[in-house]
Structures are given as C-alpha cells and as structure tokens.
Coordinates of C-alpha atoms and ligand atoms in Angstrom, one line a residue:
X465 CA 0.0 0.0 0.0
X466 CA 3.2 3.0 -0.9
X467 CA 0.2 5.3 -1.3
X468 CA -1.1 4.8 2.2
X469 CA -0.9 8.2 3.7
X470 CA 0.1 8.5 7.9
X471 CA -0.6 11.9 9.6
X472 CA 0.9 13.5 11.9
X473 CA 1.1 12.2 15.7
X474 CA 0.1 8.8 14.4
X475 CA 2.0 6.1 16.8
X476 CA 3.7 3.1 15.1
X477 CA 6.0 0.5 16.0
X478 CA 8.6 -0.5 13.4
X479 CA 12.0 -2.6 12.4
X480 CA 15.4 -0.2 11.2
X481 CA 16.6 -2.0 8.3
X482 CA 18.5 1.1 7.0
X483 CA 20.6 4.5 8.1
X484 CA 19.9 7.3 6.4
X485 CA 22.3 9.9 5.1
X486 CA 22.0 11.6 8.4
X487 CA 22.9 9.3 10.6
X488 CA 18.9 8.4 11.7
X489 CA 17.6 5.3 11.5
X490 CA 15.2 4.3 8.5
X491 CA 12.4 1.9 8.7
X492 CA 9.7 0.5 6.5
X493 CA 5.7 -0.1 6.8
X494 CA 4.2 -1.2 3.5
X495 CA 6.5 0.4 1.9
X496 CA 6.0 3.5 3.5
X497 CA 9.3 5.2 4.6
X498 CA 9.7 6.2 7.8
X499 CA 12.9 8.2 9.3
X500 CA 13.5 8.3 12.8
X501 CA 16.7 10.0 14.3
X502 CA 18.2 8.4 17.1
X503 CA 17.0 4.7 15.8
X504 CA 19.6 2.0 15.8
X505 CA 19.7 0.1 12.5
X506 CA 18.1 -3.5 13.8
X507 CA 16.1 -1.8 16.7
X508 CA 12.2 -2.3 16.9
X509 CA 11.2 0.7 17.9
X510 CA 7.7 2.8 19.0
X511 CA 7.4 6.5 17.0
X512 CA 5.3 9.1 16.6
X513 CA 5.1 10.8 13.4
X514 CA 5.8 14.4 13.4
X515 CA 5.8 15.2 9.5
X516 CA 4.1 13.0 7.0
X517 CA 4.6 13.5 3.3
X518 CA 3.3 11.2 0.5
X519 CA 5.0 8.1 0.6
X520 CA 7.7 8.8 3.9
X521 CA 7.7 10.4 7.3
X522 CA 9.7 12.0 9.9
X523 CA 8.8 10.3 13.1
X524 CA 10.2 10.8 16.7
X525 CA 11.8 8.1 18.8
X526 CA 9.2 7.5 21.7
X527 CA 10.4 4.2 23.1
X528 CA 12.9 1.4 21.9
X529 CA 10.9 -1.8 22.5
X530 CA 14.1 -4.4 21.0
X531 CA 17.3 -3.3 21.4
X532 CA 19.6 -3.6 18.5
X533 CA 22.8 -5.9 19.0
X534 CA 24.6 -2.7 17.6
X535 CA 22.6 -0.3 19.9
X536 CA 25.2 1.2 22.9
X537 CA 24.4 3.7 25.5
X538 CA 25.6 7.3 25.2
X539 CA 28.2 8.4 27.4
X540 CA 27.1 12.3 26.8
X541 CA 24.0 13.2 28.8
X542 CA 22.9 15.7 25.9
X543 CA 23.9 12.9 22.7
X544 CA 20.4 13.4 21.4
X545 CA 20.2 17.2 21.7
X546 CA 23.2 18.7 20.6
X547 CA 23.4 17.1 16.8
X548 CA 27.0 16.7 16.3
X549 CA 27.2 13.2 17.3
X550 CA 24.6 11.4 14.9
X551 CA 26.0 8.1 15.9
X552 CA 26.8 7.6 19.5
X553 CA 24.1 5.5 20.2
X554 CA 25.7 2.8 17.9
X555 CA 28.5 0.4 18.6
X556 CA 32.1 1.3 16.8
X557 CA 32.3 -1.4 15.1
X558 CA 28.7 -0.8 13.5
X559 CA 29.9 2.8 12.7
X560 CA 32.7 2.0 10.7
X561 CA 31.0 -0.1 8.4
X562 CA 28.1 2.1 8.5
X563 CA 30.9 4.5 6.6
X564 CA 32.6 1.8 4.8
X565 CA 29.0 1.0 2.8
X566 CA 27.9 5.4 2.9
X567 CA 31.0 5.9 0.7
X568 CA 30.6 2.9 -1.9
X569 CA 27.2 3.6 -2.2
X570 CA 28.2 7.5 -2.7
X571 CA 30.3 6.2 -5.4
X572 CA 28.2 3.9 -7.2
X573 CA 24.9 5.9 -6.7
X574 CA 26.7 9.3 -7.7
X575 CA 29.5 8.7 -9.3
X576 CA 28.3 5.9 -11.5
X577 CA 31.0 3.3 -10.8
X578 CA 30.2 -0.4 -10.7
X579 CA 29.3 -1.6 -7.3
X580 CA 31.6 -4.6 -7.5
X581 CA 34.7 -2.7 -9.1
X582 CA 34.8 -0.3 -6.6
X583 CA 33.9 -2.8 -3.7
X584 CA 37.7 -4.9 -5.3
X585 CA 39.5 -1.6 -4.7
X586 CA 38.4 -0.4 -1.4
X587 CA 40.4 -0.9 1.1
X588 CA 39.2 -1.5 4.8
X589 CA 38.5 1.5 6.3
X590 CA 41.3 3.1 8.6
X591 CA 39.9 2.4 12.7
X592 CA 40.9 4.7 15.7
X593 CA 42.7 3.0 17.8
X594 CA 41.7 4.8 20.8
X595 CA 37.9 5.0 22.4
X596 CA 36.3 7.0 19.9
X597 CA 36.0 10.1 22.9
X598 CA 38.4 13.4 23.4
X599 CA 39.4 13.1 19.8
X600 CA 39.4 16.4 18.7
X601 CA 41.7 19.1 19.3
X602 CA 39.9 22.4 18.4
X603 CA 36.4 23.3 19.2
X604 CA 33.9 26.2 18.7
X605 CA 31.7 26.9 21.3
X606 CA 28.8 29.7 20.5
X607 CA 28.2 32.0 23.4
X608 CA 24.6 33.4 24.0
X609 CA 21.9 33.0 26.4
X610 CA 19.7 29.9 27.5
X611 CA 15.8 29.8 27.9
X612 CA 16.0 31.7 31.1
X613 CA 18.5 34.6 29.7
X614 CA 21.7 33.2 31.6
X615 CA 25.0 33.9 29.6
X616 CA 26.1 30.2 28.3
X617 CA 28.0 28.5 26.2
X618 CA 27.4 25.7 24.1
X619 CA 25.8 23.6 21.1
X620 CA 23.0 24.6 18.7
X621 CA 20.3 22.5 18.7
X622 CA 20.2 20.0 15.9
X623 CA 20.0 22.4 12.9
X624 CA 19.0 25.5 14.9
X625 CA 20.7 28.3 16.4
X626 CA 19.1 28.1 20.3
X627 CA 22.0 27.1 22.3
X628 CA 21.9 24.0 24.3
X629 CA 24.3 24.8 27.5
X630 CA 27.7 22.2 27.4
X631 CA 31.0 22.8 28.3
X632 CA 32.6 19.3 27.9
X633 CA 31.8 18.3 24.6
X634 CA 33.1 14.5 25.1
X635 CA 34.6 14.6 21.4
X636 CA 36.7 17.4 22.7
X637 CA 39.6 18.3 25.2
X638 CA 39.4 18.2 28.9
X639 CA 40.3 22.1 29.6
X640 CA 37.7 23.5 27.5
X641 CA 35.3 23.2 30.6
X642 CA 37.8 25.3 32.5
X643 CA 38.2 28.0 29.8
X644 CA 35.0 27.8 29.4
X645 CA 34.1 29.1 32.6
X646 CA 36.9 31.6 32.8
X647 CA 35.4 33.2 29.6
X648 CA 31.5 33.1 31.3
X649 CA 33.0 34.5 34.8
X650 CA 35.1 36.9 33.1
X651 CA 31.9 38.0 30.5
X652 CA 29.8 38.5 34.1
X653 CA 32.3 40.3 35.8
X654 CA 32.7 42.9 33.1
X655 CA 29.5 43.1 31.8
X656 CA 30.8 42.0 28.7
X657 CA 27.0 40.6 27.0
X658 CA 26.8 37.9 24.3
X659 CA 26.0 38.1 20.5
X660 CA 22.2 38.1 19.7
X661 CA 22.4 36.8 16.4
X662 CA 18.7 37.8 15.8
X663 CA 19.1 41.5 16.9
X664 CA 22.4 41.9 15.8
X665 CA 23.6 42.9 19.4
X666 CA 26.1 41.8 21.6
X667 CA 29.8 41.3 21.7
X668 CA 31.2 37.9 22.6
X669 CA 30.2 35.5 19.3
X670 CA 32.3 32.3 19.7
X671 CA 35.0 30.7 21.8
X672 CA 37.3 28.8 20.4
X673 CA 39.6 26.7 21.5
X674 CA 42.6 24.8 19.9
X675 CA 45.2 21.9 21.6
X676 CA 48.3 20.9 19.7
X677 CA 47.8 17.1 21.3
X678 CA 51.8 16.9 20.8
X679 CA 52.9 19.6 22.5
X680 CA 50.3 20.6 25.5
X681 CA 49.9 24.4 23.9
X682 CA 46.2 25.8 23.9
X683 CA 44.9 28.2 21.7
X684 CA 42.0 30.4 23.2
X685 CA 40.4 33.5 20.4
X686 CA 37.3 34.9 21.1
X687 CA 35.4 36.0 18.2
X688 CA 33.5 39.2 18.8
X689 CA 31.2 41.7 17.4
X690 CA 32.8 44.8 18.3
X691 CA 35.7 47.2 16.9
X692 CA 38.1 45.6 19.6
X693 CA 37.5 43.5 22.9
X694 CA 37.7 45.4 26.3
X695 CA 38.7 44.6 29.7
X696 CA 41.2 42.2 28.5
X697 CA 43.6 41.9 31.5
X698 CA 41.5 39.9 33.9
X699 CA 40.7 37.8 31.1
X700 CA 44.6 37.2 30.3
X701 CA 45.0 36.7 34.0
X702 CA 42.8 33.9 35.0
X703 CA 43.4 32.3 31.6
X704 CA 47.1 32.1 31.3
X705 CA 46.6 30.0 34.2
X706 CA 45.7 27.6 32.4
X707 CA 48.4 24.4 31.5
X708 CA 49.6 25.2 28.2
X709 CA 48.0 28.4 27.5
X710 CA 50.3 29.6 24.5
X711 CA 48.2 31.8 22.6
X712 CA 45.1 34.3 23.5
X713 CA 43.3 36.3 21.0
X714 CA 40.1 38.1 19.8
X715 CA 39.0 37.9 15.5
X716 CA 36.4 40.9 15.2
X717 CA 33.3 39.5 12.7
X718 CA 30.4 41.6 12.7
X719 CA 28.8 40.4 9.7
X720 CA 25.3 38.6 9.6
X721 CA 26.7 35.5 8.6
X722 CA 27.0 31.6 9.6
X723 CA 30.9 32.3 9.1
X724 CA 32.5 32.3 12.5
X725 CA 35.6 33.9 11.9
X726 CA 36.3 37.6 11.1
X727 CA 39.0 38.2 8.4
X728 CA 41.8 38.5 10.4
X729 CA 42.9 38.2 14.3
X730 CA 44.7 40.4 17.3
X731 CA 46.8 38.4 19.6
X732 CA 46.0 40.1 23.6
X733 CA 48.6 37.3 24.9
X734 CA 51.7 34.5 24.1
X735 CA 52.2 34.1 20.4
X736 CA 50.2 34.3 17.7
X737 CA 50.7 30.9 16.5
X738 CA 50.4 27.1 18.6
X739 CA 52.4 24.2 17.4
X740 CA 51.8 20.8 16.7
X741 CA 53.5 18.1 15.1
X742 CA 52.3 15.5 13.1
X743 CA 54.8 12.5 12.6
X744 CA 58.0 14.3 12.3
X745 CA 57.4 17.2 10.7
X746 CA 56.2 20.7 13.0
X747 CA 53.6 22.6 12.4
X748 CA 52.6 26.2 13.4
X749 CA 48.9 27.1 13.4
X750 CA 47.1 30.3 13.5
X751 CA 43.5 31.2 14.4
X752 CA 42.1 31.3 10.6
X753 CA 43.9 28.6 9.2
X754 CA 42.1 25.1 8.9
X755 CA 44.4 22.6 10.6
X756 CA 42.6 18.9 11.1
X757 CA 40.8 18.5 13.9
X758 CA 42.3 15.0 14.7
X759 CA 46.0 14.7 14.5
X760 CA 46.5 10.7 15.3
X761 CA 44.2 10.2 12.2
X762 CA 45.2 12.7 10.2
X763 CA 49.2 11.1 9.9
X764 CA 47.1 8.1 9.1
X765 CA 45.6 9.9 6.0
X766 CA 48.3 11.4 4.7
X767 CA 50.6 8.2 5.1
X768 CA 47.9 6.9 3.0
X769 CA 47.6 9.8 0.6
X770 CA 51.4 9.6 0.4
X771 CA 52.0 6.2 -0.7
X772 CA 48.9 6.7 -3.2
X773 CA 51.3 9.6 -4.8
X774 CA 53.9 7.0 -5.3
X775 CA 56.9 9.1 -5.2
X776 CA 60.2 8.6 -5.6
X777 CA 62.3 12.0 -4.8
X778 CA 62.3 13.8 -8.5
X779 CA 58.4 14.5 -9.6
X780 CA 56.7 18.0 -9.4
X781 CA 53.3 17.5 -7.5
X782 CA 50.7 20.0 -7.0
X783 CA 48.8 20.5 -3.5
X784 CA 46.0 22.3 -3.7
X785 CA 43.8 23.6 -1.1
X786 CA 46.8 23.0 0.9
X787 CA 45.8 24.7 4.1
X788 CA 48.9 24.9 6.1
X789 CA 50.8 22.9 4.1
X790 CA 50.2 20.0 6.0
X791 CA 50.1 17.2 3.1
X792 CA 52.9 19.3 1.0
X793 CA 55.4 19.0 3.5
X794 CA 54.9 15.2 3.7
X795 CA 55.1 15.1 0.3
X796 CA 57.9 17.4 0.0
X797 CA 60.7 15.0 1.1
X798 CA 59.8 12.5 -1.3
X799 CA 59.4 15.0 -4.4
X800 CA 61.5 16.9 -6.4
X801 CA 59.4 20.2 -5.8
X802 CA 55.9 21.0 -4.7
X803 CA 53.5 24.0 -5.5
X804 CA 51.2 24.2 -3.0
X805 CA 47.3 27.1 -3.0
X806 CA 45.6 27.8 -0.4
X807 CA 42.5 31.0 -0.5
X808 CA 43.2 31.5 3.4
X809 CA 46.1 34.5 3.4
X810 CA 47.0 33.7 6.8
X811 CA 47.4 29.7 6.2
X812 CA 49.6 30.4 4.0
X813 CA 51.8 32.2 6.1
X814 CA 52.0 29.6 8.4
X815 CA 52.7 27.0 5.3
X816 CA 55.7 29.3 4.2
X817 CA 56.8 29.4 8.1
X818 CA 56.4 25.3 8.8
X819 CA 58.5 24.9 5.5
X820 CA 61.0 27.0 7.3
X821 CA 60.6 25.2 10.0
X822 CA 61.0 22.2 9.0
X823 CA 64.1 23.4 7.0
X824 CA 62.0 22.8 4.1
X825 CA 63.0 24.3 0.6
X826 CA 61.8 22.7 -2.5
X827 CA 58.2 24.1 -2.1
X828 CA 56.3 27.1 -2.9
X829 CA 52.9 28.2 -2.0
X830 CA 50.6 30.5 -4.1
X831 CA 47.1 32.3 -2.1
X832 CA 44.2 31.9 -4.0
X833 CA 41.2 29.9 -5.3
X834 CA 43.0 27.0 -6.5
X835 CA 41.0 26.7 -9.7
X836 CA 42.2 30.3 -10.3
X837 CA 45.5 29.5 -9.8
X838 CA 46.3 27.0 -11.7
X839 CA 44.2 27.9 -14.7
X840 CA 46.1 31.5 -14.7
X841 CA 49.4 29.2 -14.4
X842 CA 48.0 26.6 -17.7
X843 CA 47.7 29.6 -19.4
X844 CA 49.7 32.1 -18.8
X845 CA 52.7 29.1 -19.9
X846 CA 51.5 28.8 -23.4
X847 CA 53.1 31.7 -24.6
X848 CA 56.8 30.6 -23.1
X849 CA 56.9 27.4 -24.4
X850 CA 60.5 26.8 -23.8
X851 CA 60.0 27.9 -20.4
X852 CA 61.1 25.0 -18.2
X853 CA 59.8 25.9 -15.0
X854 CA 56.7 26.9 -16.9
X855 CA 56.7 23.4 -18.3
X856 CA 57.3 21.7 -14.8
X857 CA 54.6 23.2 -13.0
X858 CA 51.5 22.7 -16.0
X859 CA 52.8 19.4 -16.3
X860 CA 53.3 18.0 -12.6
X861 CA 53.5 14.1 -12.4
X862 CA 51.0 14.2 -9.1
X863 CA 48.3 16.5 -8.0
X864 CA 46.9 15.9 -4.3
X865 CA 43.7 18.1 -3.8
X866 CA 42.1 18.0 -0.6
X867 CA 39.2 20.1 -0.9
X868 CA 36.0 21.2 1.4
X869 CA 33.3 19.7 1.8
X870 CA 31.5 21.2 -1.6
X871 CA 34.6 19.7 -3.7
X872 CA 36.3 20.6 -6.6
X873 CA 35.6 23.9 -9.0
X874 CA 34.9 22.7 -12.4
X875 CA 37.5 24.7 -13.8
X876 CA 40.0 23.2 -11.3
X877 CA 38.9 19.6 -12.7
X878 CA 38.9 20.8 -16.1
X879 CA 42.3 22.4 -15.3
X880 CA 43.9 19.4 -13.8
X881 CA 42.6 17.4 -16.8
X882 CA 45.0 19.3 -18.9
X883 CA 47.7 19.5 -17.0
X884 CA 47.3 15.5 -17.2
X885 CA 49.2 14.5 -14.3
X886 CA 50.1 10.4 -14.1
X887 CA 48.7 10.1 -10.5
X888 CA 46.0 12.0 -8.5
X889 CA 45.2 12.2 -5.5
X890 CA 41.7 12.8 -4.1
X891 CA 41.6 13.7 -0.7
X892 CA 37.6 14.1 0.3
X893 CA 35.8 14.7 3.6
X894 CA 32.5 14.6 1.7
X895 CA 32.0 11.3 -0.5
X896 CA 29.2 12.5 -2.4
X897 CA 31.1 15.2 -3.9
X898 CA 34.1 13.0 -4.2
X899 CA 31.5 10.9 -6.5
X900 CA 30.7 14.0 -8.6
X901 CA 34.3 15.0 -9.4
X902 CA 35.7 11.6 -9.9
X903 CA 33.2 10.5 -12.3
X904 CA 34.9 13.6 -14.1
X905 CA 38.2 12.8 -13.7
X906 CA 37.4 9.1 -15.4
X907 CA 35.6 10.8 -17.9
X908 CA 38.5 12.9 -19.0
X909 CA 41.2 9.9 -18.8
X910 CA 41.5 8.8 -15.1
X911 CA 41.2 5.3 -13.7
X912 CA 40.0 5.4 -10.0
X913 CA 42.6 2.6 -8.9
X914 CA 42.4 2.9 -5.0
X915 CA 40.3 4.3 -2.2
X916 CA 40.6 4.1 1.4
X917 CA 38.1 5.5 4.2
X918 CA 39.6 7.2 6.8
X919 CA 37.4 7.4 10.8
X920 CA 38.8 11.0 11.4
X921 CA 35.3 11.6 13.3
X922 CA 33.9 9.0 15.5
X923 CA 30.3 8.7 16.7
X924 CA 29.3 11.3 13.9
X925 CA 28.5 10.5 10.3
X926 CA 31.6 12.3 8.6
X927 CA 33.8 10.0 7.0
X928 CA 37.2 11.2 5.2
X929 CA 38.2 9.2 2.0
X930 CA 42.0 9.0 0.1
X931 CA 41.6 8.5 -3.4
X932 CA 44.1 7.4 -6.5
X933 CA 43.2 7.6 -9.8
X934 CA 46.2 6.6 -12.7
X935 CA 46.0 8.4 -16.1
X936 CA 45.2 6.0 -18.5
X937 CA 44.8 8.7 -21.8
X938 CA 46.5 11.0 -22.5
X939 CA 45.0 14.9 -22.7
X940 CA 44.4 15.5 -26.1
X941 CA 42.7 19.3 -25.7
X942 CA 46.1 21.4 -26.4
X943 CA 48.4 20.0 -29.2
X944 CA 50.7 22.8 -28.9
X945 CA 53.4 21.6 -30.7
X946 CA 52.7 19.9 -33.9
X947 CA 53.2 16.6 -32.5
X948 CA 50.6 13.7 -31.5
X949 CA 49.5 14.9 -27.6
X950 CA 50.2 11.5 -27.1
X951 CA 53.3 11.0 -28.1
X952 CA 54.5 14.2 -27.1
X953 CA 53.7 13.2 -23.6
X954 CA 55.4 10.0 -23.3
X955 CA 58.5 11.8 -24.8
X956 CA 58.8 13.9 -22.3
X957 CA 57.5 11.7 -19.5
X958 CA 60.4 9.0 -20.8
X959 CA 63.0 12.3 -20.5
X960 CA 61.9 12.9 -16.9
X961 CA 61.9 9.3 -15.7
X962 CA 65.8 9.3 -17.7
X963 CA 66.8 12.1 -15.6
Ligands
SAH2425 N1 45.2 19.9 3.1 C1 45.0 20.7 4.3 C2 43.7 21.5 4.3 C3 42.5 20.8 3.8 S1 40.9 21.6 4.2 C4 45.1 19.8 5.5 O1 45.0 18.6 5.4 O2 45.3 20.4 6.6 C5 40.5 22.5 2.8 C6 41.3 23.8 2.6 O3 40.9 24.4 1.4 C7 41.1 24.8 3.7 O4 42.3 25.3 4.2 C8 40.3 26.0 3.0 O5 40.7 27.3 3.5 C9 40.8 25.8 1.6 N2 40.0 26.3 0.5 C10 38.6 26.4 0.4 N3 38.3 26.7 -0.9 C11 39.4 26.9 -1.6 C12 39.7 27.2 -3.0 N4 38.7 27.5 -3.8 N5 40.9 27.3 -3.4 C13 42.0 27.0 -2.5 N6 41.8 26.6 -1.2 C14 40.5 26.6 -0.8

C-alpha cells in the first residue's frame, strides 16, 4: 500500500533495516518510509510521526521496544540534543561499516561506478585506535543565552541556532570546561554581553579553542562583534593559568553570517601561532587557518595519501587547497618540488613558516582559489613554451587536492585534466562530492585505482576518504606543438623518468 498516507502524531512500532544519510535510523511499513533520528539500524522501535509527506515520514523516537545488538548507551548526557554526534548511540564497530557501505554507495549511486569494481579496490577502512571520545583538538563553542536569559556556552540545537548549554563536549579536550568558565566568569564580571544573532547585538560571538595534542599548547580566540575586545587583562590573568595556555586572541566579525571567523585576528597574549607536530614534521597554526581537527588520524591519511602519490624524490606535485601545508610537506621529502594554494592568506603564512621550519626548501605556496591559480598558471605558460619551470609546473606528475566539503571547481577539474598529471590524488571529507568530481576525472582519462576510508570523526556520520586515480589517456585538448599529444607526452615523460 506505498500510497497509504500516515498523519501526523500517528503512533507506530517499526524494524530499522536502514541509516539514512543523516545518521537516523530508517524503517519501513508497506512500503511506506519512515525516518526516525536516534533509531539504531536492527532496533524495533515505538514512534510518533511528526511530519508526513506522500510516501515517507519523519517520526520521533518514543520508546525502543528491541534493542539492536549494535545499539550502545551514550556516554554524553545531551547525545540526542546537541546534533554533532549522529551516531553515538551505535557500537564502533557498527559505525565504521556504517561509513565503509555510505562511501561505496556515494560512489556507485553518484558517481556511477560499478558496485563490484569499486567494492575490489576499497580498502578496509582506517579504525581509531583509541575509544572514539576526546578526539578532537579544536572546538567552537557559541556564546549566548539559554531559555532563562543566563550567559552560556554551548551547542546549537540540531539544525537550529538556540544554544543548548555544554562545556565538555566529550569529542573534545578536557580544559575546555575550565576556559570555558573563565570566559562566562570573566563575561559576568565585566558586563561583557553575548551576541544576539537575531538582533544583531552583543559582543562575545564564539569561543574557540585549539590543543596541539603533541605539545600541550592551547589556543584560546574569542570572536567578537565589536571594533576591539575590552577589559582584556582579567581575562589574560585567569586564563594564562591555564596548562599550556600559549596563545590568546580576539578575531572581530560583525557580519550577519553563519561564518564564525572575522577576516583577520589580534593576539592580547603569548604568540600568535600554537604548534603541533604531526609524525615528524612541525607545524605552526594560527587562528584562521584550517588545521585537522584530529592529528593521530590525520598522519594516518596522509601516510595513505602519500603512498597513493607514489613518489620517488624527482616529480613535481601540486597540493591544492593545501591549508597549512600539512600534506605538501609530507610530500615534500619525497618529491623533487611542490606547488602548494591555499585561498586562506593567513594559512599560507604559516605553510611558508612550517616549510622553514621544517628546513624545508623545494616548495612554494601561491594564495588563492585553487582553480584560479592553476588555470592562470596553464595559461599564462602557453606563450613561453621553452620555459622549463613553466613546463614543470602545467605538467606535474602528481596532483593531491584536498578540498571542502562542496569539492572541486569545475574549472580546477577541467584544469587538472589538462595538466594530465600520471597520478591524482583525491583527498575528500565529503563522499558525495568526491563521487561528482571523480566521475569527471574518469571521464576525461582517469582510472580510480584505489580508495581508502579514513574514521577521522567518531560517533558522527563524517567520514574522510584517500583517493588514487592513474591516467590512462593522455589529454588531447592542447596539441601545442605539432606533434601527437600523445606521443609528445610519453617523450617527455620518458626524459623525466631518464633524468
Ligand atoms: N590539506 C589541508 C587543508 C584541507 S581543508 C590539510 O589537510 O590540513 C581545505 C582547505 O581548502 C582549507 O584550508 C580551505 O581554506 C581551503 N579552500 C577552500 N576553498 C578553496 C579554494 N577555492 N581554493 C583553494 N583553497 C581553498
């Protein structure tokens, strides 16, 4: 009966045979779809329905009447509430192949791959090792009011903007309860008020908060809407108390805007910058720049992404979106030279500072939108033809991209296409995307040879992915030089691979 229609506030009792996209559970009555967040797949559970359309439902959990074998209890006393942690009602185990199957079927359902292909290159997906629990090392806490007007900090509600009051986020670090409450005492003491996001009024926005896990600093910048924070010095006082307090600052954003970072920062205390390491190499980070928010997974990934690049000390590679030049200085000791873009000015700062650091010196970083770059790079070289540099850098052997969660520009696809690289590497925190630009790059000459999931984010449905694809034709768009594109390419690939 798919036609049958429920209403709302009609009480069911149904099996989860599925997960949904957001994590919720997704169960099935005569073929009538019913989603229910906070349903274990293999629970029987008892739901209301909240909002019925023709053919599926939203429903609400009311009771679980058979627990699922992969069911687990919380640990966090607002799991339901808070929204970040879709999953934490679900064993680990169950999880992880919960994301194994969410990126295949992204794949196959998106990016058109065959379902048993992809299935013979996947490899298993890449576990923490560790409880998934005080994972993360940076977190963003909005400041505002509660029901009752009290100054709080906390979590939006699901996908609103009323703020549920936490200040230990179990994903996150142990002293962000006690900043936490420095920053609240410190707001009442002063009269310092919160941001109203509705009226526009208000100072203190966000907190947030940044651990380098291998060196004990803590990053604390408050983002305001104001010309400049006041009252600083008790602030400083209490919080440089703090173990590791390294570096205290205030980023002014007074824009209407979901962004929670102003343009640029001012540094009230310690450096500017915190440190981490990842592996062996250093790393400084600033406020703006995007650094990822778990470091033992992150070497993981870009050991992965590494061996996927196949290096071996003399190719040019491309990094783009490269952040802080994480990934290009992991790949910069096995290359020959690496050309790393970033949009973020400040991350890009720090990139040129860890290679420093690092006593790193065959790679250079370029700010800007990466498909900008590198298409004002492809063609600004076709008038020096005889420029070897030129040459080098529109035709690098390996591109890494790791990009946001929307993906790829098209004209940074289209871009890399040309520059017909022999490897890529697709770095992706968002597999559906991933699906939409890899079914490109196969179009245009690519062979997906390799993928490998990555848990960077226990107990929520995010799930990072490494990518290879091999070039399996050669570019044909460009035939600059009178030659066969093809045969002009595996001239000069046969020179380099001489050299
Ligand atoms: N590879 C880095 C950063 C990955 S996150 C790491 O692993 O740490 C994605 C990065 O892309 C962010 O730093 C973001 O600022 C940057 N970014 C977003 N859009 C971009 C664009 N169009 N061009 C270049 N960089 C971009």
């Amino acid at each position: 009966m798919k036609d049958r229609m429920y209403k709302k506030g009609d009480v069911l009792e149904v099996v989860i045979t599925d997960i949904g996209i957001g994590g919720e559970g997704i169960g099935k009555l005569d073929g009538y779809t019913l989603f229910i967040k906070d349903a274990v797949i293999g629970d029987t559970v008892k739901c209301s329905i909240m909002k019925a359309k023709k053919g599926y439902a939203y429903a609400h959990l009311d009771d679980v009447i058979v627990r699922s074998p992969y069911r687990t209890d919380p640990r966090c006393p607002v799991a339901r509430s808070c929204g970040g942690c879709q999953l934490q009602e679900m064993t680990y185990e169950r999880q992880l192949e919960y994301k194994e199957s969410k990126v295949i079927n992204n794949l196959v359902r998106l990016g058109g791959f065959e379902k048993e292909y992809i299935e013979s290159i996947a490899e298993p997906i890449i576990r923490m090792e560790n409880d998934p629990f005080r994972y993360r090392n940076k977190a963003q806490y909005p400041i505002g009011y509660d029901r009752n007007g009290e100054l709080t900090a906390g979590f939006y509600a699901g996908r609103t903007h009323s703020i549920i009051p936490v200040n230990d986020c179990l994903l996150g670090c142990e002293e962000n309860k006690q900043i936490l409450k420095i920053v609240l005492d410190w707001m009442r003491r002063t009269d310092t008020s919160a941001y109203d996001e509705t009226a526009g009024t208000g100072v203190v926005r966000h907190a947030l908060i940044r651990k380098g896990f291998a060196t004990g600093e803590i990053m604390v910048c408050l983002v305001i809407n104001d010309d400049r924070l006041r009252e600083t010095d008790s602030l400083v006082e209490e919080l440089r108390k703090v173990p590791g307090m390294t570096s205290i600052s205030y980023s002014v954003n007074t824009d209407d805007t979901n962004v929670i970072m102003g343009d640029d920062y001012v540094t009230i205390y310690g450096s500017e910058t915190i440190s981490d390491s990842i592996g062996d190499l250093a790393f400084k980070i600033s406020p703006l720049s995007f650094y990822q928010v778990n470091p033992v997974q992150t070497r993981k990934l870009y050991e992965k992404a590494l061996s996927y690049a196949g290096l071996t000390g003399k190719e040019t590679v491309w990094d783009l979106y490269c952040g802080i030049g994480t990934i290009s200085l992991f790949l910069a000791r096995d290359a020959g030279k690496v050309y790393g873009v970033e949009i973020v000015p400040r991350a890009i700062e720090d990139a040129v500072d860890n290679a420093k650091l690092n006593g790193i010196t065959n790679v250079e970083f370029y700010v800007g939108k990466a498909e900008e770059v590198i298409d004002r790079i492809w063609t600004g070289s076709a008038d020096r033809p005889d420029d070897v540099v030129a040459y080098e850098m529109t035709h690098p052997d390996v591109i890494v991209v790791d990009p946001p969660r929307k993906g790829c520009d098209e004209l940074c696809i289209n871009t890399m296409l040309k520059m017909n690289p022999k490897r890529i590497v697709y770095v992706s925190c968002d597999s559906a995307t991933l699906a939409r630009d890899l079914k490109l790059l196969c179009e245009g000459g690519y062979e997906l040879k390799r993928i490998c999931p990555c848990d960077m984010f226990g107990n929520t449905v995010h799930v990072e992915v490494a990518t290879l694809l091999e070039r399996v034709r050669y570019a044909k768009e460009y035939i600059q030089i009178g030659i066969d594109a093809e045969d002009y390419y595996r001239i000069k690939d046969a020179q380099k691979e001489s050299r």
